mmCIF file of C-alpha atoms in Angstrom:
data_model
loop_
_atom_site.group_PDB
_atom_site.id
_atom_site.type_symbol
_atom_site.label_atom_id
_atom_site.label_comp_id
_atom_site.label_asym_id
_atom_site.label_seq_id
_atom_site.Cartn_x
_atom_site.Cartn_y
_atom_site.Cartn_z
ATOM 1 C CA UNK A 1 -45.722 2.913 2.388
ATOM 2 C CA UNK A 2 -45.300 0.443 5.254
ATOM 3 C CA UNK A 3 -43.014 1.181 8.247
ATOM 4 C CA UNK A 4 -41.361 -2.233 7.731
ATOM 5 C CA UNK A 5 -40.845 -4.293 4.553
ATOM 6 C CA UNK A 6 -43.769 -6.447 3.466
ATOM 7 C CA UNK A 7 -43.444 -10.215 3.152
ATOM 8 C CA UNK A 8 -41.648 -11.270 -0.007
ATOM 9 C CA UNK A 9 -42.890 -13.923 -2.450
ATOM 10 C CA UNK A 10 -41.237 -17.305 -2.636
ATOM 11 C CA UNK A 11 -38.359 -17.447 -5.085
ATOM 12 C CA UNK A 12 -38.019 -20.248 -7.625
ATOM 13 C CA UNK A 13 -35.574 -20.956 -10.436
ATOM 14 C CA UNK A 14 -37.814 -19.481 -13.130
ATOM 15 C CA UNK A 15 -38.255 -16.229 -11.189
ATOM 16 C CA UNK A 16 -34.517 -15.956 -10.572
ATOM 17 C CA UNK A 17 -33.749 -16.539 -14.258
ATOM 18 C CA UNK A 18 -36.254 -13.870 -15.266
ATOM 19 C CA UNK A 19 -34.802 -11.451 -12.722
ATOM 20 C CA UNK A 20 -31.213 -12.010 -13.850
ATOM 21 C CA UNK A 21 -32.240 -11.163 -17.422
ATOM 22 C CA UNK A 22 -33.484 -7.748 -16.237
ATOM 23 C CA UNK A 23 -30.550 -6.711 -14.051
ATOM 24 C CA UNK A 24 -27.853 -4.344 -15.299
ATOM 25 C CA UNK A 25 -24.324 -4.005 -13.941
ATOM 26 C CA UNK A 26 -25.428 -0.898 -12.054
ATOM 27 C CA UNK A 27 -28.291 -2.897 -10.542
ATOM 28 C CA UNK A 28 -25.796 -5.456 -9.233
ATOM 29 C CA UNK A 29 -23.745 -2.633 -7.728
ATOM 30 C CA UNK A 30 -26.869 -1.310 -6.012
ATOM 31 C CA UNK A 31 -27.690 -4.763 -4.640
ATOM 32 C CA UNK A 32 -24.110 -5.173 -3.466
ATOM 33 C CA UNK A 33 -24.215 -1.845 -1.626
ATOM 34 C CA UNK A 34 -27.525 -2.757 0.012
ATOM 35 C CA UNK A 35 -26.057 -6.069 1.117
ATOM 36 C CA UNK A 36 -22.867 -4.550 2.521
ATOM 37 C CA UNK A 37 -24.393 -1.463 4.114
ATOM 38 C CA UNK A 38 -27.833 -2.813 5.068
ATOM 39 C CA UNK A 39 -29.986 0.170 4.075
ATOM 40 C CA UNK A 40 -29.790 3.193 1.783
ATOM 41 C CA UNK A 41 -32.299 5.981 1.324
ATOM 42 C CA UNK A 42 -33.459 7.196 -2.075
ATOM 43 C CA UNK A 43 -31.302 10.319 -1.659
ATOM 44 C CA UNK A 44 -28.217 8.254 -0.871
ATOM 45 C CA UNK A 45 -28.761 5.973 -3.852
ATOM 46 C CA UNK A 46 -29.124 9.007 -6.081
ATOM 47 C CA UNK A 47 -25.795 10.428 -4.874
ATOM 48 C CA UNK A 48 -23.973 7.145 -5.472
ATOM 49 C CA UNK A 49 -25.552 5.807 -8.669
ATOM 50 C CA UNK A 50 -27.883 8.262 -10.387
ATOM 51 C CA UNK A 51 -28.073 11.810 -11.642
ATOM 52 C CA UNK A 52 -31.625 12.969 -10.957
ATOM 53 C CA UNK A 53 -34.355 11.973 -8.467
ATOM 54 C CA UNK A 54 -36.780 10.818 -11.155
ATOM 55 C CA UNK A 55 -34.350 8.223 -12.548
ATOM 56 C CA UNK A 56 -33.574 6.997 -9.040
ATOM 57 C CA UNK A 57 -37.211 6.501 -8.088
ATOM 58 C CA UNK A 58 -38.077 4.887 -11.412
ATOM 59 C CA UNK A 59 -35.306 2.282 -11.321
ATOM 60 C CA UNK A 60 -35.693 1.481 -7.621
ATOM 61 C CA UNK A 61 -39.434 1.022 -8.116
ATOM 62 C CA UNK A 62 -38.679 -1.399 -10.955
ATOM 63 C CA UNK A 63 -36.287 -3.348 -8.735
ATOM 64 C CA UNK A 64 -38.966 -3.395 -6.046
ATOM 65 C CA UNK A 65 -41.556 -4.863 -8.404
ATOM 66 C CA UNK A 66 -38.968 -7.462 -9.439
ATOM 67 C CA UNK A 67 -38.636 -8.335 -5.721
ATOM 68 C CA UNK A 68 -34.913 -7.559 -5.861
ATOM 69 C CA UNK A 69 -35.244 -4.968 -3.091
ATOM 70 C CA UNK A 70 -37.661 -4.130 -0.310
ATOM 71 C CA UNK A 71 -38.647 -0.694 0.903
ATOM 72 C CA UNK A 72 -40.104 0.985 3.947
ATOM 73 C CA UNK A 73 -40.622 4.466 5.340
ATOM 74 C CA UNK A 74 -39.878 4.728 9.078
ATOM 75 C CA UNK A 75 -41.961 6.932 11.307
ATOM 76 C CA UNK A 76 -40.317 10.362 11.601
ATOM 77 C CA UNK A 77 -42.180 11.669 14.641
ATOM 78 C CA UNK A 78 -44.962 14.213 14.992
ATOM 79 C CA UNK A 79 -44.296 17.430 13.117
ATOM 80 C CA UNK A 80 -41.158 16.094 11.421
ATOM 81 C CA UNK A 81 -42.756 15.410 8.057
ATOM 82 C CA UNK A 82 -42.248 12.210 6.062
ATOM 83 C CA UNK A 83 -39.023 10.239 6.282
ATOM 84 C CA UNK A 84 -37.378 9.315 2.961
ATOM 85 C CA UNK A 85 -37.986 5.875 1.509
ATOM 86 C CA UNK A 86 -35.433 3.377 2.832
ATOM 87 C CA UNK A 87 -34.310 0.487 0.623
ATOM 88 C CA UNK A 88 -32.918 -2.899 1.677
ATOM 89 C CA UNK A 89 -31.877 -6.052 -0.162
ATOM 90 C CA UNK A 90 -34.671 -8.481 -0.974
ATOM 91 C CA UNK A 91 -34.555 -12.273 -1.170
ATOM 92 C CA UNK A 92 -34.612 -12.351 -4.958
ATOM 93 C CA UNK A 93 -31.936 -9.665 -5.141
ATOM 94 C CA UNK A 94 -29.753 -11.575 -2.690
ATOM 95 C CA UNK A 95 -30.115 -14.777 -4.723
ATOM 96 C CA UNK A 96 -29.244 -12.943 -7.940
ATOM 97 C CA UNK A 97 -26.271 -11.243 -6.277
ATOM 98 C CA UNK A 98 -24.977 -14.541 -4.931
ATOM 99 C CA UNK A 99 -25.259 -16.146 -8.368
ATOM 100 C CA UNK A 100 -23.533 -13.118 -9.904
ATOM 101 C CA UNK A 101 -20.596 -13.657 -7.519
ATOM 102 C CA UNK A 102 -20.616 -17.420 -8.062
ATOM 103 C CA UNK A 103 -21.521 -18.312 -4.490
ATOM 104 C CA UNK A 104 -24.427 -19.598 -2.431
ATOM 105 C CA UNK A 105 -26.760 -17.467 -0.338
ATOM 106 C CA UNK A 106 -25.089 -18.862 2.768
ATOM 107 C CA UNK A 107 -21.675 -17.861 1.465
ATOM 108 C CA UNK A 108 -23.035 -14.404 0.640
ATOM 109 C CA UNK A 109 -24.136 -14.052 4.246
ATOM 110 C CA UNK A 110 -27.677 -12.836 3.581
ATOM 111 C CA UNK A 111 -30.216 -13.405 6.351
ATOM 112 C CA UNK A 112 -33.783 -12.341 5.441
ATOM 113 C CA UNK A 113 -34.900 -12.689 9.062
ATOM 114 C CA UNK A 114 -32.626 -9.853 10.243
ATOM 115 C CA UNK A 115 -34.242 -6.578 9.227
ATOM 116 C CA UNK A 116 -32.711 -3.164 9.727
ATOM 117 C CA UNK A 117 -36.204 -1.629 9.600
ATOM 118 C CA UNK A 118 -36.936 -2.467 13.243
ATOM 119 C CA UNK A 119 -33.385 -2.079 14.520
ATOM 120 C CA UNK A 120 -32.629 0.503 17.190
ATOM 121 C CA UNK A 121 -29.517 1.330 15.163
ATOM 122 C CA UNK A 122 -31.380 2.308 11.994
ATOM 123 C CA UNK A 123 -30.724 6.049 12.380
ATOM 124 C CA UNK A 124 -27.075 5.389 13.175
ATOM 125 C CA UNK A 125 -26.643 3.163 10.117
ATOM 126 C CA UNK A 126 -28.325 5.711 7.859
ATOM 127 C CA UNK A 127 -26.029 8.404 9.266
ATOM 128 C CA UNK A 128 -22.869 6.406 8.530
ATOM 129 C CA UNK A 129 -24.089 5.648 5.021
ATOM 130 C CA UNK A 130 -24.949 9.304 4.488
ATOM 131 C CA UNK A 131 -21.350 10.258 5.253
ATOM 132 C CA UNK A 132 -19.987 7.905 2.611
ATOM 133 C CA UNK A 133 -22.719 8.591 0.057
ATOM 134 C CA UNK A 134 -21.710 12.257 0.146
ATOM 135 C CA UNK A 135 -18.085 11.291 -0.434
ATOM 136 C CA UNK A 136 -19.201 9.109 -3.348
ATOM 137 C CA UNK A 137 -21.241 11.966 -4.793
ATOM 138 C CA UNK A 138 -18.325 14.395 -4.498
ATOM 139 C CA UNK A 139 -16.002 11.903 -6.202
ATOM 140 C CA UNK A 140 -18.462 11.384 -9.081
ATOM 141 C CA UNK A 141 -18.530 15.089 -9.845
ATOM 142 C CA UNK A 142 -14.977 16.169 -9.004
ATOM 143 C CA UNK A 143 -11.909 15.217 -11.062
ATOM 144 C CA UNK A 144 -8.946 13.587 -9.291
ATOM 145 C CA UNK A 145 -11.048 12.368 -6.362
ATOM 146 C CA UNK A 146 -11.915 8.791 -5.472
ATOM 147 C CA UNK A 147 -13.416 6.877 -2.569
ATOM 148 C CA UNK A 148 -10.947 4.022 -2.646
ATOM 149 C CA UNK A 149 -12.545 1.998 0.152
ATOM 150 C CA UNK A 150 -15.770 1.923 2.161
ATOM 151 C CA UNK A 151 -15.982 -0.880 4.685
ATOM 152 C CA UNK A 152 -19.116 -1.401 6.749
ATOM 153 C CA UNK A 153 -19.253 -1.925 10.490
ATOM 154 C CA UNK A 154 -19.805 -5.645 9.875
ATOM 155 C CA UNK A 155 -16.730 -5.893 7.643
ATOM 156 C CA UNK A 156 -14.661 -3.983 10.203
ATOM 157 C CA UNK A 157 -15.849 -6.229 13.022
ATOM 158 C CA UNK A 158 -14.889 -9.314 11.048
ATOM 159 C CA UNK A 159 -11.399 -7.944 10.476
ATOM 160 C CA UNK A 160 -10.623 -6.137 13.752
ATOM 161 C CA UNK A 161 -13.536 -6.887 16.100
ATOM 162 C CA UNK A 162 -11.412 -8.449 18.806
ATOM 163 C CA UNK A 163 -9.537 -5.133 19.146
ATOM 164 C CA UNK A 164 -11.707 -2.251 17.884
ATOM 165 C CA UNK A 165 -15.125 -1.792 16.339
ATOM 166 C CA UNK A 166 -15.239 1.310 14.133
ATOM 167 C CA UNK A 167 -18.507 2.314 12.518
ATOM 168 C CA UNK A 168 -16.761 2.165 9.149
ATOM 169 C CA UNK A 169 -13.377 2.257 7.472
ATOM 170 C CA UNK A 170 -12.654 4.453 4.475
ATOM 171 C CA UNK A 171 -9.854 5.506 2.180
ATOM 172 C CA UNK A 172 -10.174 8.876 0.417
ATOM 173 C CA UNK A 173 -8.039 10.127 -2.477
ATOM 174 C CA UNK A 174 -7.975 13.714 -3.710
ATOM 175 C CA UNK A 175 -5.374 15.464 -5.900
ATOM 176 C CA UNK A 176 -2.495 13.115 -5.088
ATOM 177 C CA UNK A 177 -3.344 13.214 -1.363
ATOM 178 C CA UNK A 178 -4.732 10.079 0.251
ATOM 179 C CA UNK A 179 -5.853 9.191 3.744
ATOM 180 C CA UNK A 180 -7.311 6.040 5.215
ATOM 181 C CA UNK A 181 -9.404 6.420 8.341
ATOM 182 C CA UNK A 182 -11.772 4.892 10.841
ATOM 183 C CA UNK A 183 -15.117 6.663 11.252
ATOM 184 C CA UNK A 184 -16.921 7.142 14.552
ATOM 185 C CA UNK A 185 -20.380 8.486 13.761
ATOM 186 C CA UNK A 186 -21.843 10.098 16.878
ATOM 187 C CA UNK A 187 -25.608 10.587 17.151
ATOM 188 C CA UNK A 188 -25.525 12.239 20.572
ATOM 189 C CA UNK A 189 -27.025 9.298 22.454
ATOM 190 C CA UNK A 190 -23.878 8.327 24.382
ATOM 191 C CA UNK A 191 -22.042 10.307 27.025
ATOM 192 C CA UNK A 192 -19.004 12.164 25.700
ATOM 193 C CA UNK A 193 -16.768 10.291 28.104
ATOM 194 C CA UNK A 194 -17.924 6.990 26.645
ATOM 195 C CA UNK A 195 -17.240 8.315 23.144
ATOM 196 C CA UNK A 196 -13.724 9.377 24.159
ATOM 197 C CA UNK A 197 -13.084 6.025 25.865
ATOM 198 C CA UNK A 198 -13.342 4.300 22.466
ATOM 199 C CA UNK A 199 -9.793 5.497 21.830
ATOM 200 C CA UNK A 200 -8.480 2.780 24.156
ATOM 201 C CA UNK A 201 -9.497 0.099 21.659
ATOM 202 C CA UNK A 202 -7.954 2.033 18.762
ATOM 203 C CA UNK A 203 -4.700 2.228 20.663
ATOM 204 C CA UNK A 204 -4.806 -1.565 21.071
ATOM 205 C CA UNK A 205 -5.460 -1.921 17.331
ATOM 206 C CA UNK A 206 -2.552 0.333 16.417
ATOM 207 C CA UNK A 207 -0.246 -1.653 18.714
ATOM 208 C CA UNK A 208 -1.393 -4.961 17.233
ATOM 209 C CA UNK A 209 -1.170 -4.001 13.563
ATOM 210 C CA UNK A 210 1.732 -1.565 13.900
ATOM 211 C CA UNK A 211 -0.249 0.749 11.599
ATOM 212 C CA UNK A 212 -1.225 4.242 12.730
ATOM 213 C CA UNK A 213 -4.628 5.122 11.266
ATOM 214 C CA UNK A 214 -6.586 8.357 11.855
ATOM 215 C CA UNK A 215 -9.839 8.198 13.817
ATOM 216 C CA UNK A 216 -12.475 10.680 12.660
ATOM 217 C CA UNK A 217 -15.307 11.715 14.977
ATOM 218 C CA UNK A 218 -18.367 12.932 13.017
ATOM 219 C CA UNK A 219 -20.609 14.779 15.491
ATOM 220 C CA UNK A 220 -24.204 16.066 15.257
ATOM 221 C CA UNK A 221 -23.492 19.735 16.061
ATOM 222 C CA UNK A 222 -20.638 22.170 16.835
ATOM 223 C CA UNK A 223 -21.472 22.346 20.553
ATOM 224 C CA UNK A 224 -21.069 18.606 21.065
ATOM 225 C CA UNK A 225 -17.910 18.682 18.969
ATOM 226 C CA UNK A 226 -16.400 21.440 21.147
ATOM 227 C CA UNK A 227 -17.263 19.550 24.338
ATOM 228 C CA UNK A 228 -15.785 16.305 23.039
ATOM 229 C CA UNK A 229 -12.565 18.029 22.035
ATOM 230 C CA UNK A 230 -11.999 18.958 25.682
ATOM 231 C CA UNK A 231 -11.617 15.234 26.399
ATOM 232 C CA UNK A 232 -9.328 14.484 23.426
ATOM 233 C CA UNK A 233 -6.039 15.511 24.985
ATOM 234 C CA UNK A 234 -3.738 12.607 24.090
ATOM 235 C CA UNK A 235 -1.239 13.005 21.264
ATOM 236 C CA UNK A 236 -0.326 9.383 20.569
ATOM 237 C CA UNK A 237 -3.201 8.774 18.117
ATOM 238 C CA UNK A 238 -4.215 10.811 15.044
ATOM 239 C CA UNK A 239 -7.696 12.148 15.852
ATOM 240 C CA UNK A 240 -9.850 14.711 14.067
ATOM 241 C CA UNK A 241 -13.375 16.004 14.600
ATOM 242 C CA UNK A 242 -16.067 17.673 12.505
ATOM 243 C CA UNK A 243 -19.750 18.502 12.856
ATOM 244 C CA UNK A 244 -22.354 17.224 10.384
ATOM 245 C CA UNK A 245 -22.697 19.454 7.348
ATOM 246 C CA UNK A 246 -24.340 19.177 3.959
ATOM 247 C CA UNK A 247 -22.840 22.418 2.670
ATOM 248 C CA UNK A 248 -20.018 22.788 0.165
ATOM 249 C CA UNK A 249 -18.030 19.590 -0.317
ATOM 250 C CA UNK A 250 -19.578 17.919 2.726
ATOM 251 C CA UNK A 251 -17.230 15.576 4.632
ATOM 252 C CA UNK A 252 -14.579 15.981 1.917
ATOM 253 C CA UNK A 253 -14.354 19.723 2.549
ATOM 254 C CA UNK A 254 -12.380 21.952 4.941
ATOM 255 C CA UNK A 255 -14.299 21.034 8.090
ATOM 256 C CA UNK A 256 -11.834 18.795 9.950
ATOM 257 C CA UNK A 257 -9.756 19.859 12.929
ATOM 258 C CA UNK A 258 -7.041 17.600 14.370
ATOM 259 C CA UNK A 259 -7.139 17.039 18.119
ATOM 260 C CA UNK A 260 -5.574 18.561 20.047
ATOM 261 C CA UNK A 261 -5.120 21.658 17.856
ATOM 262 C CA UNK A 262 -3.024 24.770 18.181
ATOM 263 C CA UNK A 263 -4.778 28.057 18.918
ATOM 264 C CA UNK A 264 -6.153 29.482 15.679
ATOM 265 C CA UNK A 265 -5.302 26.372 13.649
ATOM 266 C CA UNK A 266 -7.471 26.348 10.483
ATOM 267 C CA UNK A 267 -9.731 23.467 9.617
ATOM 268 C CA UNK A 268 -8.540 21.107 6.916
ATOM 269 C CA UNK A 269 -9.914 19.177 3.960
ATOM 270 C CA UNK A 270 -10.310 15.445 4.509
ATOM 271 C CA UNK A 271 -7.478 14.543 2.126
ATOM 272 C CA UNK A 272 -5.142 17.114 3.685
ATOM 273 C CA UNK A 273 -5.523 15.503 7.105
ATOM 274 C CA UNK A 274 -2.715 13.168 6.063
ATOM 275 C CA UNK A 275 -0.473 16.067 7.118
ATOM 276 C CA UNK A 276 -2.548 17.002 10.156
ATOM 277 C CA UNK A 277 -0.372 15.313 12.751
ATOM 278 C CA UNK A 278 3.268 16.271 12.045
ATOM 279 C CA UNK A 279 4.426 14.571 15.257
ATOM 280 C CA UNK A 280 3.043 11.193 14.065
ATOM 281 C CA UNK A 281 3.847 8.941 11.126
ATOM 282 C CA UNK A 282 0.703 7.565 9.559
ATOM 283 C CA UNK A 283 0.741 4.041 8.211
ATOM 284 C CA UNK A 284 3.700 1.860 9.139
ATOM 285 C CA UNK A 285 7.092 3.402 9.782
ATOM 286 C CA UNK A 286 10.198 1.817 8.328
ATOM 287 C CA UNK A 287 11.481 1.056 11.829
ATOM 288 C CA UNK A 288 8.403 -0.940 12.810
ATOM 289 C CA UNK A 289 8.542 -4.735 12.413
ATOM 290 C CA UNK A 290 6.455 -6.422 9.715
ATOM 291 C CA UNK A 291 5.376 -9.949 9.047
ATOM 292 C CA UNK A 292 5.736 -10.824 5.399
ATOM 293 C CA UNK A 293 5.476 -8.018 2.882
ATOM 294 C CA UNK A 294 5.509 -4.369 3.902
ATOM 295 C CA UNK A 295 2.214 -2.483 4.129
ATOM 296 C CA UNK A 296 2.166 1.293 4.513
ATOM 297 C CA UNK A 297 -1.557 1.762 5.154
ATOM 298 C CA UNK A 298 -4.614 -0.149 6.269
ATOM 299 C CA UNK A 299 -5.826 -0.039 2.664
ATOM 300 C CA UNK A 300 -2.669 -1.816 1.477
ATOM 301 C CA UNK A 301 -2.984 -4.268 4.358
ATOM 302 C CA UNK A 302 -6.570 -5.068 3.351
ATOM 303 C CA UNK A 303 -5.623 -5.418 -0.318
ATOM 304 C CA UNK A 304 -3.037 -8.026 0.655
ATOM 305 C CA UNK A 305 -5.630 -10.108 2.504
ATOM 306 C CA UNK A 306 -8.533 -10.028 0.086
ATOM 307 C CA UNK A 307 -8.693 -10.282 -3.720
ATOM 308 C CA UNK A 308 -10.013 -7.257 -5.543
ATOM 309 C CA UNK A 309 -13.653 -7.312 -6.629
ATOM 310 C CA UNK A 310 -12.712 -7.654 -10.300
ATOM 311 C CA UNK A 311 -10.564 -10.677 -9.531
ATOM 312 C CA UNK A 312 -13.422 -12.356 -7.621
ATOM 313 C CA UNK A 313 -15.787 -11.847 -10.541
#
C-alpha cells in the first residue's frame, strides 16, 4: 500500500459509461461523502455504510479497481503499527458523481491535484470525520436518532468564512431532542489560549446571524479538557467540552459538560445539551430581528438557502 495515491488512468466516455453501470445508490453516497469530507478510513466507511469489515473491504476494493476511489496508508510512526487504509475520491468517481448530480466536474468542485494524503491537516480531518462517523453509526443502530446535518469545514467556510471557521457543523436529533452545533476538534497542537480565542469569531457570527449556536470543543484527553475549561469563563455563548472517547455511545453519549459549569454538575448527552444553558436561548429569539422568514436554528437557516439533496436530484 502506497503512502500517497497512485496515478490514475485517463478517463474516457466509454470508461465512464461502464463505471456508471456498476455503481449502486450506496456507492454514490460513498463518493459524495468522500467528495465532501475529503478522506474516510475503512473503519469510518464501515460505521456509515456497512455492517461488517469484510463487506466494507470488498466493496471499496471493487470501487478502487473501477478507479472510482483512490487509497493510501499513511506512515504511522515507529512502533505504532499500521495505519488504517484511507480512501479518497478518484477522477472516475468524481466524473460519475458529477454526472449523477447533473453537473460538470468544475461545478462539482473536484480538483485531482489537491490531495489530502500529503496535507499537514490529514490527522485533523480524519479526527473530525471520526466524530461524525460515530454519530452516524449510533444513529444507524439506535431508534429515534438521526444525524440531520454534517457540514464539512469547506462548506462552513463558504457559508460563514468571513466571520468564523468551524471544523464542521452538525445537527443531532435524539428522542424528540435536537441540537445544532459547531465542532472544534482539538488535536493538542495549538496553545489552549489560541483555542479559547476562537470564541471571538463565534461571537461575531452570532451577532451577524442573530442565531445562538452551541460550540463544542472535542479534546484529545481529560487533562487538556480540564485546562481549557479554566479559560472558558464567559457566559454569553453556549459552550461545551468533552474528551475523545470510543466507549458507550461515543460523542452522542453523556460526556458533555457545559462551560462554565456548576460544582458537581453531571455530564450530559449530546441531544440534552439543548437544555444545557438555561440562561441562554438557543436559535433565534422572538425578540430578535429577522430578514424575510423566521429561522429558529442554523439548520433551518441552511435549509432556506439550499435545496434539499432529493430536490437537486
